[in-house]
């Protein structure tokens, strides 16, 4: 019963659930769980990079205000 409830959350069309074996359903759950875990890891990595960049900019603004970039493009090396 627990496996079926979890599968319902992972399968877009509920009618497909009745055509799958327990093994196929478990594979779908494992694959979707792995995808979700990877998505969260990527999100955490982006948040860490953002926090690092904010800290670096704050440090520069406080310690060397003349070196502080005037625009975001200048801060991150983009050419506009």
N, CA, C and O atoms as a Maestro MAE file, in Angstrom:
{
 s_m_m2io_version
 :::
 2.0.0
}

f_m_ct {
 s_m_title
 :::
 protein
 m_atom[320] {
  # First column is atom index #
  i_m_mmod_type
  r_m_x_coord
  r_m_y_coord
  r_m_z_coord
  i_m_residue_number
  s_m_chain_name
  s_m_pdb_residue_name
  s_m_pdb_atom_name
  i_m_atomic_number
  :::
  1 25 0.828 -1.200 0.000 1 A "UNK " " N  " 7
  2 3 0.000 0.000 0.000 1 A "UNK " " CA " 6
  3 2 0.869 1.260 0.000 1 A "UNK " " C  " 6
  4 15 0.581 2.213 -0.724 1 A "UNK " " O  " 8
  5 25 1.944 1.264 0.821 2 A "UNK " " N  " 7
  6 3 2.813 2.430 0.892 2 A "UNK " " CA " 6
  7 2 3.504 2.673 -0.449 2 A "UNK " " C  " 6
  8 15 3.641 3.818 -0.880 2 A "UNK " " O  " 8
  9 25 3.934 1.611 -1.100 3 A "UNK " " N  " 7
  10 3 4.590 1.716 -2.399 3 A "UNK " " CA " 6
  11 2 3.631 2.318 -3.429 3 A "UNK " " C  " 6
  12 15 4.034 3.145 -4.247 3 A "UNK " " O  " 8
  13 25 2.379 1.906 -3.386 4 A "UNK " " N  " 7
  14 3 1.394 2.425 -4.347 4 A "UNK " " CA " 6
  15 2 1.161 3.913 -4.121 4 A "UNK " " C  " 6
  16 15 1.057 4.671 -5.085 4 A "UNK " " O  " 8
  17 25 1.079 4.344 -2.868 5 A "UNK " " N  " 7
  18 3 0.884 5.768 -2.573 5 A "UNK " " CA " 6
  19 2 2.058 6.600 -3.062 5 A "UNK " " C  " 6
  20 15 1.872 7.693 -3.597 5 A "UNK " " O  " 8
  21 25 3.268 6.081 -2.877 6 A "UNK " " N  " 7
  22 3 4.451 6.798 -3.358 6 A "UNK " " CA " 6
  23 2 4.466 6.853 -4.880 6 A "UNK " " C  " 6
  24 15 4.825 7.878 -5.459 6 A "UNK " " O  " 8
  25 25 4.079 5.765 -5.529 7 A "UNK " " N  " 7
  26 3 4.085 5.728 -6.997 7 A "UNK " " CA " 6
  27 2 3.092 6.721 -7.570 7 A "UNK " " C  " 6
  28 15 3.364 7.340 -8.599 7 A "UNK " " O  " 8
  29 25 1.958 6.882 -6.930 8 A "UNK " " N  " 7
  30 3 0.951 7.825 -7.413 8 A "UNK " " CA " 6
  31 2 1.526 9.230 -7.471 8 A "UNK " " C  " 6
  32 15 1.209 9.991 -8.386 8 A "UNK " " O  " 8
  33 25 2.358 9.581 -6.515 9 A "UNK " " N  " 7
  34 3 2.970 10.897 -6.515 9 A "UNK " " CA " 6
  35 2 3.999 11.083 -7.611 9 A "UNK " " C  " 6
  36 15 4.314 12.216 -7.973 9 A "UNK " " O  " 8
  37 25 4.529 9.994 -8.146 10 A "UNK " " N  " 7
  38 3 5.578 10.082 -9.147 10 A "UNK " " CA " 6
  39 2 5.102 9.856 -10.574 10 A "UNK " " C  " 6
  40 15 5.803 10.217 -11.519 10 A "UNK " " O  " 8
  41 25 3.951 9.280 -10.745 11 A "UNK " " N  " 7
  42 3 3.457 8.975 -12.087 11 A "UNK " " CA " 6
  43 2 2.413 10.013 -12.466 11 A "UNK " " C  " 6
  44 15 1.476 10.281 -11.714 11 A "UNK " " O  " 8
  45 25 2.594 10.591 -13.648 12 A "UNK " " N  " 7
  46 3 1.708 11.663 -14.092 12 A "UNK " " CA " 6
  47 2 0.284 11.173 -14.344 12 A "UNK " " C  " 6
  48 15 -0.676 11.840 -13.958 12 A "UNK " " O  " 8
  49 25 0.142 10.039 -14.975 13 A "UNK " " N  " 7
  50 3 -1.182 9.516 -15.295 13 A "UNK " " CA " 6
  51 2 -1.455 8.308 -14.408 13 A "UNK " " C  " 6
  52 15 -0.782 7.284 -14.526 13 A "UNK " " O  " 8
  53 25 -2.429 8.423 -13.529 14 A "UNK " " N  " 7
  54 3 -2.723 7.366 -12.547 14 A "UNK " " CA " 6
  55 2 -3.101 6.049 -13.218 14 A "UNK " " C  " 6
  56 15 -2.890 4.980 -12.645 14 A "UNK " " O  " 8
  57 25 -3.654 6.114 -14.415 15 A "UNK " " N  " 7
  58 3 -4.077 4.884 -15.091 15 A "UNK " " CA " 6
  59 2 -2.888 3.999 -15.446 15 A "UNK " " C  " 6
  60 15 -3.027 2.779 -15.536 15 A "UNK " " O  " 8
  61 25 -1.719 4.606 -15.646 16 A "UNK " " N  " 7
  62 3 -0.530 3.827 -15.974 16 A "UNK " " CA " 6
  63 2 -0.127 2.946 -14.798 16 A "UNK " " C  " 6
  64 15 0.432 1.866 -14.993 16 A "UNK " " O  " 8
  65 25 -0.402 3.395 -13.596 17 A "UNK " " N  " 7
  66 3 -0.026 2.658 -12.394 17 A "UNK " " CA " 6
  67 2 -0.570 1.232 -12.413 17 A "UNK " " C  " 6
  68 15 0.118 0.310 -11.976 17 A "UNK " " O  " 8
  69 25 -1.757 1.039 -12.897 18 A "UNK " " N  " 7
  70 3 -2.387 -0.278 -12.869 18 A "UNK " " CA " 6
  71 2 -1.787 -1.223 -13.895 18 A "UNK " " C  " 6
  72 15 -2.018 -2.430 -13.826 18 A "UNK " " O  " 8
  73 25 -1.022 -0.702 -14.844 19 A "UNK " " N  " 7
  74 3 -0.408 -1.540 -15.872 19 A "UNK " " CA " 6
  75 2 1.028 -1.926 -15.523 19 A "UNK " " C  " 6
  76 15 1.635 -2.734 -16.225 19 A "UNK " " O  " 8
  77 25 1.573 -1.367 -14.460 20 A "UNK " " N  " 7
  78 3 2.956 -1.623 -14.080 20 A "UNK " " CA " 6
  79 2 3.058 -2.728 -13.042 20 A "UNK " " C  " 6
  80 15 2.148 -2.941 -12.241 20 A "UNK " " O  " 8
  81 25 4.191 -3.430 -13.075 21 A "UNK " " N  " 7
  82 3 4.461 -4.405 -12.019 21 A "UNK " " CA " 6
  83 2 5.048 -3.656 -10.823 21 A "UNK " " C  " 6
  84 15 5.392 -2.477 -10.916 21 A "UNK " " O  " 8
  85 25 5.153 -4.351 -9.720 22 A "UNK " " N  " 7
  86 3 5.722 -3.731 -8.516 22 A "UNK " " CA " 6
  87 2 7.176 -3.334 -8.763 22 A "UNK " " C  " 6
  88 15 7.618 -2.284 -8.297 22 A "UNK " " O  " 8
  89 25 7.914 -4.156 -9.487 23 A "UNK " " N  " 7
  90 3 9.307 -3.845 -9.786 23 A "UNK " " CA " 6
  91 2 9.444 -2.594 -10.644 23 A "UNK " " C  " 6
  92 15 10.318 -1.762 -10.401 23 A "UNK " " O  " 8
  93 25 8.578 -2.462 -11.649 24 A "UNK " " N  " 7
  94 3 8.606 -1.278 -12.513 24 A "UNK " " CA " 6
  95 2 8.252 -0.023 -11.722 24 A "UNK " " C  " 6
  96 15 8.853 1.036 -11.903 24 A "UNK " " O  " 8
  97 25 7.276 -0.165 -10.854 25 A "UNK " " N  " 7
  98 3 6.870 0.965 -10.023 25 A "UNK " " CA " 6
  99 2 8.007 1.383 -9.101 25 A "UNK " " C  " 6
  100 15 8.257 2.573 -8.910 25 A "UNK " " O  " 8
  101 25 8.693 0.398 -8.532 26 A "UNK " " N  " 7
  102 3 9.813 0.709 -7.654 26 A "UNK " " CA " 6
  103 2 10.952 1.378 -8.427 26 A "UNK " " C  " 6
  104 15 11.604 2.279 -7.899 26 A "UNK " " O  " 8
  105 25 11.199 0.957 -9.656 27 A "UNK " " N  " 7
  106 3 12.223 1.599 -10.488 27 A "UNK " " CA " 6
  107 2 11.876 3.056 -10.757 27 A "UNK " " C  " 6
  108 15 12.745 3.926 -10.714 27 A "UNK " " O  " 8
  109 25 10.600 3.320 -11.035 28 A "UNK " " N  " 7
  110 3 10.159 4.695 -11.281 28 A "UNK " " CA " 6
  111 2 10.385 5.547 -10.041 28 A "UNK " " C  " 6
  112 15 10.872 6.674 -10.131 28 A "UNK " " O  " 8
  113 25 10.035 5.012 -8.905 29 A "UNK " " N  " 7
  114 3 10.213 5.747 -7.652 29 A "UNK " " CA " 6
  115 2 11.687 6.029 -7.406 29 A "UNK " " C  " 6
  116 15 12.046 7.145 -7.031 29 A "UNK " " O  " 8
  117 25 12.543 5.038 -7.609 30 A "UNK " " N  " 7
  118 3 13.980 5.219 -7.388 30 A "UNK " " CA " 6
  119 2 14.553 6.249 -8.357 30 A "UNK " " C  " 6
  120 15 15.362 7.089 -7.963 30 A "UNK " " O  " 8
  121 25 14.141 6.190 -9.609 31 A "UNK " " N  " 7
  122 3 14.651 7.137 -10.604 31 A "UNK " " CA " 6
  123 2 14.202 8.561 -10.291 31 A "UNK " " C  " 6
  124 15 15.005 9.491 -10.353 31 A "UNK " " O  " 8
  125 25 12.941 8.734 -9.962 32 A "UNK " " N  " 7
  126 3 12.446 10.071 -9.629 32 A "UNK " " CA " 6
  127 2 13.095 10.604 -8.357 32 A "UNK " " C  " 6
  128 15 13.370 11.799 -8.251 32 A "UNK " " O  " 8
  129 25 13.338 9.719 -7.392 33 A "UNK " " N  " 7
  130 3 14.009 10.146 -6.161 33 A "UNK " " CA " 6
  131 2 15.429 10.611 -6.458 33 A "UNK " " C  " 6
  132 15 15.881 11.613 -5.904 33 A "UNK " " O  " 8
  133 25 16.140 9.890 -7.331 34 A "UNK " " N  " 7
  134 3 17.495 10.280 -7.704 34 A "UNK " " CA " 6
  135 2 17.486 11.624 -8.426 34 A "UNK " " C  " 6
  136 15 18.352 12.464 -8.182 34 A "UNK " " O  " 8
  137 25 16.517 11.833 -9.309 35 A "UNK " " N  " 7
  138 3 16.413 13.113 -10.014 35 A "UNK " " CA " 6
  139 2 16.145 14.259 -9.037 35 A "UNK " " C  " 6
  140 15 16.728 15.336 -9.165 35 A "UNK " " O  " 8
  141 25 15.278 14.032 -8.080 36 A "UNK " " N  " 7
  142 3 14.965 15.060 -7.083 36 A "UNK " " CA " 6
  143 2 16.187 15.367 -6.219 36 A "UNK " " C  " 6
  144 15 16.451 16.527 -5.900 36 A "UNK " " O  " 8
  145 25 16.927 14.330 -5.843 37 A "UNK " " N  " 7
  146 3 18.136 14.513 -5.043 37 A "UNK " " CA " 6
  147 2 19.172 15.336 -5.817 37 A "UNK " " C  " 6
  148 15 19.813 16.218 -5.244 37 A "UNK " " O  " 8
  149 25 19.338 15.053 -7.117 38 A "UNK " " N  " 7
  150 3 20.276 15.805 -7.943 38 A "UNK " " CA " 6
  151 2 19.827 17.255 -8.089 38 A "UNK " " C  " 6
  152 15 20.651 18.169 -8.055 38 A "UNK " " O  " 8
  153 25 18.522 17.466 -8.250 39 A "UNK " " N  " 7
  154 3 17.996 18.828 -8.367 39 A "UNK " " CA " 6
  155 2 18.286 19.626 -7.103 39 A "UNK " " C  " 6
  156 15 18.666 20.794 -7.178 39 A "UNK " " O  " 8
  157 25 18.107 19.000 -5.943 40 A "UNK " " N  " 7
  158 3 18.388 19.678 -4.673 40 A "UNK " " CA " 6
  159 2 19.877 19.969 -4.510 40 A "UNK " " C  " 6
  160 15 20.252 21.043 -4.039 40 A "UNK " " O  " 8
  161 25 20.728 19.017 -4.896 41 A "UNK " " N  " 7
  162 3 22.173 19.249 -4.809 41 A "UNK " " CA " 6
  163 2 22.590 20.426 -5.692 41 A "UNK " " C  " 6
  164 15 23.400 21.258 -5.284 41 A "UNK " " O  " 8
  165 25 22.036 20.490 -6.897 42 A "UNK " " N  " 7
  166 3 22.340 21.608 -7.793 42 A "UNK " " CA " 6
  167 2 21.857 22.927 -7.201 42 A "UNK " " C  " 6
  168 15 22.537 23.949 -7.299 42 A "UNK " " O  " 8
  169 25 20.688 22.894 -6.589 43 A "UNK " " N  " 7
  170 3 20.144 24.096 -5.966 43 A "UNK " " CA " 6
  171 2 21.033 24.557 -4.804 43 A "UNK " " C  " 6
  172 15 21.303 25.750 -4.661 43 A "UNK " " O  " 8
  173 25 21.488 23.609 -3.975 44 A "UNK " " N  " 7
  174 3 22.375 23.958 -2.868 44 A "UNK " " CA " 6
  175 2 23.684 24.544 -3.386 44 A "UNK " " C  " 6
  176 15 24.203 25.508 -2.824 44 A "UNK " " O  " 8
  177 25 24.221 23.956 -4.466 45 A "UNK " " N  " 7
  178 3 25.472 24.450 -5.040 45 A "UNK " " CA " 6
  179 2 25.308 25.881 -5.548 45 A "UNK " " C  " 6
  180 15 26.188 26.716 -5.339 45 A "UNK " " O  " 8
  181 25 24.192 26.169 -6.209 46 A "UNK " " N  " 7
  182 3 23.937 27.539 -6.679 46 A "UNK " " CA " 6
  183 2 23.797 28.500 -5.510 46 A "UNK " " C  " 6
  184 15 24.298 29.623 -5.574 46 A "UNK " " O  " 8
  185 25 23.130 28.085 -4.448 47 A "UNK " " N  " 7
  186 3 22.976 28.946 -3.267 47 A "UNK " " CA " 6
  187 2 24.316 29.221 -2.595 47 A "UNK " " C  " 6
  188 15 24.566 30.337 -2.141 47 A "UNK " " O  " 8
  189 25 25.180 28.206 -2.528 48 A "UNK " " N  " 7
  190 3 26.507 28.405 -1.946 48 A "UNK " " CA " 6
  191 2 27.316 29.390 -2.777 48 A "UNK " " C  " 6
  192 15 27.996 30.255 -2.226 48 A "UNK " " O  " 8
  193 25 27.249 29.267 -4.094 49 A "UNK " " N  " 7
  194 3 27.975 30.183 -4.970 49 A "UNK " " CA " 6
  195 2 27.450 31.608 -4.815 49 A "UNK " " C  " 6
  196 15 28.232 32.558 -4.779 49 A "UNK " " O  " 8
  197 25 26.148 31.758 -4.725 50 A "UNK " " N  " 7
  198 3 25.545 33.075 -4.531 50 A "UNK " " CA " 6
  199 2 26.000 33.688 -3.204 50 A "UNK " " C  " 6
  200 15 26.372 34.861 -3.155 50 A "UNK " " O  " 8
  201 25 25.968 32.901 -2.137 51 A "UNK " " N  " 7
  202 3 26.394 33.404 -0.829 51 A "UNK " " CA " 6
  203 2 27.869 33.791 -0.849 51 A "UNK " " C  " 6
  204 15 28.249 34.809 -0.270 51 A "UNK " " O  " 8
  205 25 28.697 32.995 -1.506 52 A "UNK " " N  " 7
  206 3 30.122 33.307 -1.605 52 A "UNK " " CA " 6
  207 2 30.325 34.629 -2.350 52 A "UNK " " C  " 6
  208 15 31.101 35.477 -1.908 52 A "UNK " " O  " 8
  209 25 29.633 34.806 -3.473 53 A "UNK " " N  " 7
  210 3 29.780 36.038 -4.255 53 A "UNK " " CA " 6
  211 2 29.290 37.266 -3.490 53 A "UNK " " C  " 6
  212 15 29.903 38.331 -3.562 53 A "UNK " " O  " 8
  213 25 28.194 37.119 -2.763 54 A "UNK " " N  " 7
  214 3 27.693 38.235 -1.956 54 A "UNK " " CA " 6
  215 2 28.716 38.600 -0.880 54 A "UNK " " C  " 6
  216 15 28.983 39.778 -0.646 54 A "UNK " " O  " 8
  217 25 29.281 37.592 -0.232 55 A "UNK " " N  " 7
  218 3 30.298 37.843 0.788 55 A "UNK " " CA " 6
  219 2 31.532 38.528 0.211 55 A "UNK " " C  " 6
  220 15 32.084 39.442 0.823 55 A "UNK " " O  " 8
  221 25 31.962 38.085 -0.962 56 A "UNK " " N  " 7
  222 3 33.129 38.695 -1.599 56 A "UNK " " CA " 6
  223 2 32.853 40.157 -1.955 56 A "UNK " " C  " 6
  224 15 33.717 41.015 -1.776 56 A "UNK " " O  " 8
  225 25 31.665 40.436 -2.452 57 A "UNK " " N  " 7
  226 3 31.315 41.817 -2.792 57 A "UNK " " CA " 6
  227 2 31.215 42.693 -1.542 57 A "UNK " " C  " 6
  228 15 31.662 43.840 -1.552 57 A "UNK " " O  " 8
  229 25 30.634 42.162 -0.473 58 A "UNK " " N  " 7
  230 3 30.541 42.928 0.782 58 A "UNK " " CA " 6
  231 2 31.923 43.215 1.344 58 A "UNK " " C  " 6
  232 15 32.189 44.323 1.810 58 A "UNK " " O  " 8
  233 25 32.810 42.214 1.301 59 A "UNK " " N  " 7
  234 3 34.176 42.411 1.793 59 A "UNK " " CA " 6
  235 2 34.883 43.508 1.000 59 A "UNK " " C  " 6
  236 15 35.560 44.361 1.575 59 A "UNK " " O  " 8
  237 25 34.722 43.481 -0.314 60 A "UNK " " N  " 7
  238 3 35.354 44.492 -1.159 60 A "UNK " " CA " 6
  239 2 34.756 45.865 -0.881 60 A "UNK " " C  " 6
  240 15 35.489 46.852 -0.810 60 A "UNK " " O  " 8
  241 25 33.456 45.944 -0.725 61 A "UNK " " N  " 7
  242 3 32.795 47.233 -0.488 61 A "UNK " " CA " 6
  243 2 33.257 47.860 0.824 61 A "UNK " " C  " 6
  244 15 33.396 49.080 0.910 61 A "UNK " " O  " 8
  245 25 33.494 47.049 1.836 62 A "UNK " " N  " 7
  246 3 33.902 47.569 3.138 62 A "UNK " " CA " 6
  247 2 35.397 47.886 3.173 62 A "UNK " " C  " 6
  248 15 35.800 48.945 3.654 62 A "UNK " " O  " 8
  249 25 36.212 46.971 2.665 63 A "UNK " " N  " 7
  250 3 37.659 47.109 2.789 63 A "UNK " " CA " 6
  251 2 38.311 47.929 1.673 63 A "UNK " " C  " 6
  252 15 39.342 48.564 1.894 63 A "UNK " " O  " 8
  253 25 37.731 47.920 0.505 64 A "UNK " " N  " 7
  254 3 38.327 48.646 -0.624 64 A "UNK " " CA " 6
  255 2 37.216 49.254 -1.478 64 A "UNK " " C  " 6
  256 15 36.970 48.797 -2.594 64 A "UNK " " O  " 8
  257 25 36.543 50.284 -0.957 65 A "UNK " " N  " 7
  258 3 35.388 50.816 -1.669 65 A "UNK " " CA " 6
  259 2 35.698 51.320 -3.076 65 A "UNK " " C  " 6
  260 15 34.820 51.305 -3.939 65 A "UNK " " O  " 8
  261 25 36.932 51.768 -3.325 66 A "UNK " " N  " 7
  262 3 37.266 52.247 -4.671 66 A "UNK " " CA " 6
  263 2 37.349 51.108 -5.683 66 A "UNK " " C  " 6
  264 15 37.187 51.325 -6.884 66 A "UNK " " O  " 8
  265 25 37.598 49.912 -5.201 67 A "UNK " " N  " 7
  266 3 37.682 48.751 -6.091 67 A "UNK " " CA " 6
  267 2 36.322 48.074 -6.284 67 A "UNK " " C  " 6
  268 15 36.199 47.148 -7.086 67 A "UNK " " O  " 8
  269 25 35.324 48.523 -5.566 68 A "UNK " " N  " 7
  270 3 34.002 47.910 -5.660 68 A "UNK " " CA " 6
  271 2 33.421 48.142 -7.057 68 A "UNK " " C  " 6
  272 15 33.436 49.275 -7.539 68 A "UNK " " O  " 8
  273 25 32.920 47.120 -7.703 69 A "UNK " " N  " 7
  274 3 32.368 47.282 -9.055 69 A "UNK " " CA " 6
  275 2 31.139 48.185 -9.058 69 A "UNK " " C  " 6
  276 15 30.338 48.167 -8.123 69 A "UNK " " O  " 8
  277 25 31.003 48.967 -10.112 70 A "UNK " " N  " 7
  278 3 29.868 49.897 -10.198 70 A "UNK " " CA " 6
  279 2 28.615 49.247 -10.760 70 A "UNK " " C  " 6
  280 15 27.505 49.710 -10.497 70 A "UNK " " O  " 8
  281 25 28.782 48.178 -11.531 71 A "UNK " " N  " 7
  282 3 27.622 47.496 -12.138 71 A "UNK " " CA " 6
  283 2 27.746 45.989 -11.913 71 A "UNK " " C  " 6
  284 15 28.847 45.485 -11.689 71 A "UNK " " O  " 8
  285 25 26.634 45.272 -11.972 72 A "UNK " " N  " 7
  286 3 26.703 43.806 -11.857 72 A "UNK " " CA " 6
  287 2 27.535 43.180 -12.980 72 A "UNK " " C  " 6
  288 15 28.238 42.195 -12.757 72 A "UNK " " O  " 8
  289 25 27.456 43.745 -14.173 73 A "UNK " " N  " 7
  290 3 28.241 43.207 -15.290 73 A "UNK " " CA " 6
  291 2 29.735 43.319 -14.999 73 A "UNK " " C  " 6
  292 15 30.504 42.409 -15.309 73 A "UNK " " O  " 8
  293 25 30.131 44.413 -14.415 74 A "UNK " " N  " 7
  294 3 31.529 44.630 -14.053 74 A "UNK " " CA " 6
  295 2 31.948 43.676 -12.926 74 A "UNK " " C  " 6
  296 15 33.076 43.182 -12.913 74 A "UNK " " O  " 8
  297 25 31.054 43.429 -12.003 75 A "UNK " " N  " 7
  298 3 31.352 42.561 -10.861 75 A "UNK " " CA " 6
  299 2 31.563 41.112 -11.291 75 A "UNK " " C  " 6
  300 15 32.417 40.416 -10.741 75 A "UNK " " O  " 8
  301 25 30.791 40.662 -12.268 76 A "UNK " " N  " 7
  302 3 30.840 39.263 -12.655 76 A "UNK " " CA " 6
  303 2 31.512 39.036 -14.008 76 A "UNK " " C  " 6
  304 15 31.416 37.947 -14.573 76 A "UNK " " O  " 8
  305 25 32.177 40.039 -14.516 77 A "UNK " " N  " 7
  306 3 32.971 39.877 -15.715 77 A "UNK " " CA " 6
  307 2 32.192 39.717 -17.009 77 A "UNK " " C  " 6
  308 15 32.710 39.160 -17.977 77 A "UNK " " O  " 8
  309 25 30.971 40.190 -17.039 78 A "UNK " " N  " 7
  310 3 30.174 40.096 -18.264 78 A "UNK " " CA " 6
  311 2 30.383 41.360 -19.086 78 A "UNK " " C  " 6
  312 15 30.577 42.451 -18.548 78 A "UNK " " O  " 8
  313 25 30.337 41.188 -20.376 79 A "UNK " " N  " 7
  314 3 30.440 42.346 -21.275 79 A "UNK " " CA " 6
  315 2 29.060 42.633 -21.824 79 A "UNK " " C  " 6
  316 15 28.371 41.743 -22.323 79 A "UNK " " O  " 8
  317 25 28.671 43.887 -21.725 80 A "UNK " " N  " 7
  318 3 27.338 44.275 -22.216 80 A "UNK " " CA " 6
  319 2 27.454 45.175 -23.408 80 A "UNK " " C  " 6
  320 15 26.441 45.604 -23.959 80 A "UNK " " O  " 8
  :::
 }
 m_bond[319] {
  # First column is bond index #
  i_m_from
  i_m_to
  i_m_order
  :::
  1 1 2 1
  2 2 3 1
  3 3 4 2
  4 3 5 1
  5 5 6 1
  6 6 7 1
  7 7 8 2
  8 7 9 1
  9 9 10 1
  10 10 11 1
  11 11 12 2
  12 11 13 1
  13 13 14 1
  14 14 15 1
  15 15 16 2
  16 15 17 1
  17 17 18 1
  18 18 19 1
  19 19 20 2
  20 19 21 1
  21 21 22 1
  22 22 23 1
  23 23 24 2
  24 23 25 1
  25 25 26 1
  26 26 27 1
  27 27 28 2
  28 27 29 1
  29 29 30 1
  30 30 31 1
  31 31 32 2
  32 31 33 1
  33 33 34 1
  34 34 35 1
  35 35 36 2
  36 35 37 1
  37 37 38 1
  38 38 39 1
  39 39 40 2
  40 39 41 1
  41 41 42 1
  42 42 43 1
  43 43 44 2
  44 43 45 1
  45 45 46 1
  46 46 47 1
  47 47 48 2
  48 47 49 1
  49 49 50 1
  50 50 51 1
  51 51 52 2
  52 51 53 1
  53 53 54 1
  54 54 55 1
  55 55 56 2
  56 55 57 1
  57 57 58 1
  58 58 59 1
  59 59 60 2
  60 59 61 1
  61 61 62 1
  62 62 63 1
  63 63 64 2
  64 63 65 1
  65 65 66 1
  66 66 67 1
  67 67 68 2
  68 67 69 1
  69 69 70 1
  70 70 71 1
  71 71 72 2
  72 71 73 1
  73 73 74 1
  74 74 75 1
  75 75 76 2
  76 75 77 1
  77 77 78 1
  78 78 79 1
  79 79 80 2
  80 79 81 1
  81 81 82 1
  82 82 83 1
  83 83 84 2
  84 83 85 1
  85 85 86 1
  86 86 87 1
  87 87 88 2
  88 87 89 1
  89 89 90 1
  90 90 91 1
  91 91 92 2
  92 91 93 1
  93 93 94 1
  94 94 95 1
  95 95 96 2
  96 95 97 1
  97 97 98 1
  98 98 99 1
  99 99 100 2
  100 99 101 1
  101 101 102 1
  102 102 103 1
  103 103 104 2
  104 103 105 1
  105 105 106 1
  106 106 107 1
  107 107 108 2
  108 107 109 1
  109 109 110 1
  110 110 111 1
  111 111 112 2
  112 111 113 1
  113 113 114 1
  114 114 115 1
  115 115 116 2
  116 115 117 1
  117 117 118 1
  118 118 119 1
  119 119 120 2
  120 119 121 1
  121 121 122 1
  122 122 123 1
  123 123 124 2
  124 123 125 1
  125 125 126 1
  126 126 127 1
  127 127 128 2
  128 127 129 1
  129 129 130 1
  130 130 131 1
  131 131 132 2
  132 131 133 1
  133 133 134 1
  134 134 135 1
  135 135 136 2
  136 135 137 1
  137 137 138 1
  138 138 139 1
  139 139 140 2
  140 139 141 1
  141 141 142 1
  142 142 143 1
  143 143 144 2
  144 143 145 1
  145 145 146 1
  146 146 147 1
  147 147 148 2
  148 147 149 1
  149 149 150 1
  150 150 151 1
  151 151 152 2
  152 151 153 1
  153 153 154 1
  154 154 155 1
  155 155 156 2
  156 155 157 1
  157 157 158 1
  158 158 159 1
  159 159 160 2
  160 159 161 1
  161 161 162 1
  162 162 163 1
  163 163 164 2
  164 163 165 1
  165 165 166 1
  166 166 167 1
  167 167 168 2
  168 167 169 1
  169 169 170 1
  170 170 171 1
  171 171 172 2
  172 171 173 1
  173 173 174 1
  174 174 175 1
  175 175 176 2
  176 175 177 1
  177 177 178 1
  178 178 179 1
  179 179 180 2
  180 179 181 1
  181 181 182 1
  182 182 183 1
  183 183 184 2
  184 183 185 1
  185 185 186 1
  186 186 187 1
  187 187 188 2
  188 187 189 1
  189 189 190 1
  190 190 191 1
  191 191 192 2
  192 191 193 1
  193 193 194 1
  194 194 195 1
  195 195 196 2
  196 195 197 1
  197 197 198 1
  198 198 199 1
  199 199 200 2
  200 199 201 1
  201 201 202 1
  202 202 203 1
  203 203 204 2
  204 203 205 1
  205 205 206 1
  206 206 207 1
  207 207 208 2
  208 207 209 1
  209 209 210 1
  210 210 211 1
  211 211 212 2
  212 211 213 1
  213 213 214 1
  214 214 215 1
  215 215 216 2
  216 215 217 1
  217 217 218 1
  218 218 219 1
  219 219 220 2
  220 219 221 1
  221 221 222 1
  222 222 223 1
  223 223 224 2
  224 223 225 1
  225 225 226 1
  226 226 227 1
  227 227 228 2
  228 227 229 1
  229 229 230 1
  230 230 231 1
  231 231 232 2
  232 231 233 1
  233 233 234 1
  234 234 235 1
  235 235 236 2
  236 235 237 1
  237 237 238 1
  238 238 239 1
  239 239 240 2
  240 239 241 1
  241 241 242 1
  242 242 243 1
  243 243 244 2
  244 243 245 1
  245 245 246 1
  246 246 247 1
  247 247 248 2
  248 247 249 1
  249 249 250 1
  250 250 251 1
  251 251 252 2
  252 251 253 1
  253 253 254 1
  254 254 255 1
  255 255 256 2
  256 255 257 1
  257 257 258 1
  258 258 259 1
  259 259 260 2
  260 259 261 1
  261 261 262 1
  262 262 263 1
  263 263 264 2
  264 263 265 1
  265 265 266 1
  266 266 267 1
  267 267 268 2
  268 267 269 1
  269 269 270 1
  270 270 271 1
  271 271 272 2
  272 271 273 1
  273 273 274 1
  274 274 275 1
  275 275 276 2
  276 275 277 1
  277 277 278 1
  278 278 279 1
  279 279 280 2
  280 279 281 1
  281 281 282 1
  282 282 283 1
  283 283 284 2
  284 283 285 1
  285 285 286 1
  286 286 287 1
  287 287 288 2
  288 287 289 1
  289 289 290 1
  290 290 291 1
  291 291 292 2
  292 291 293 1
  293 293 294 1
  294 294 295 1
  295 295 296 2
  296 295 297 1
  297 297 298 1
  298 298 299 1
  299 299 300 2
  300 299 301 1
  301 301 302 1
  302 302 303 1
  303 303 304 2
  304 303 305 1
  305 305 306 1
  306 306 307 1
  307 307 308 2
  308 307 309 1
  309 309 310 1
  310 310 311 1
  311 311 312 2
  312 311 313 1
  313 313 314 1
  314 314 315 1
  315 315 316 2
  316 315 317 1
  317 317 318 1
  318 318 319 1
  319 319 320 2
  :::
 }
}
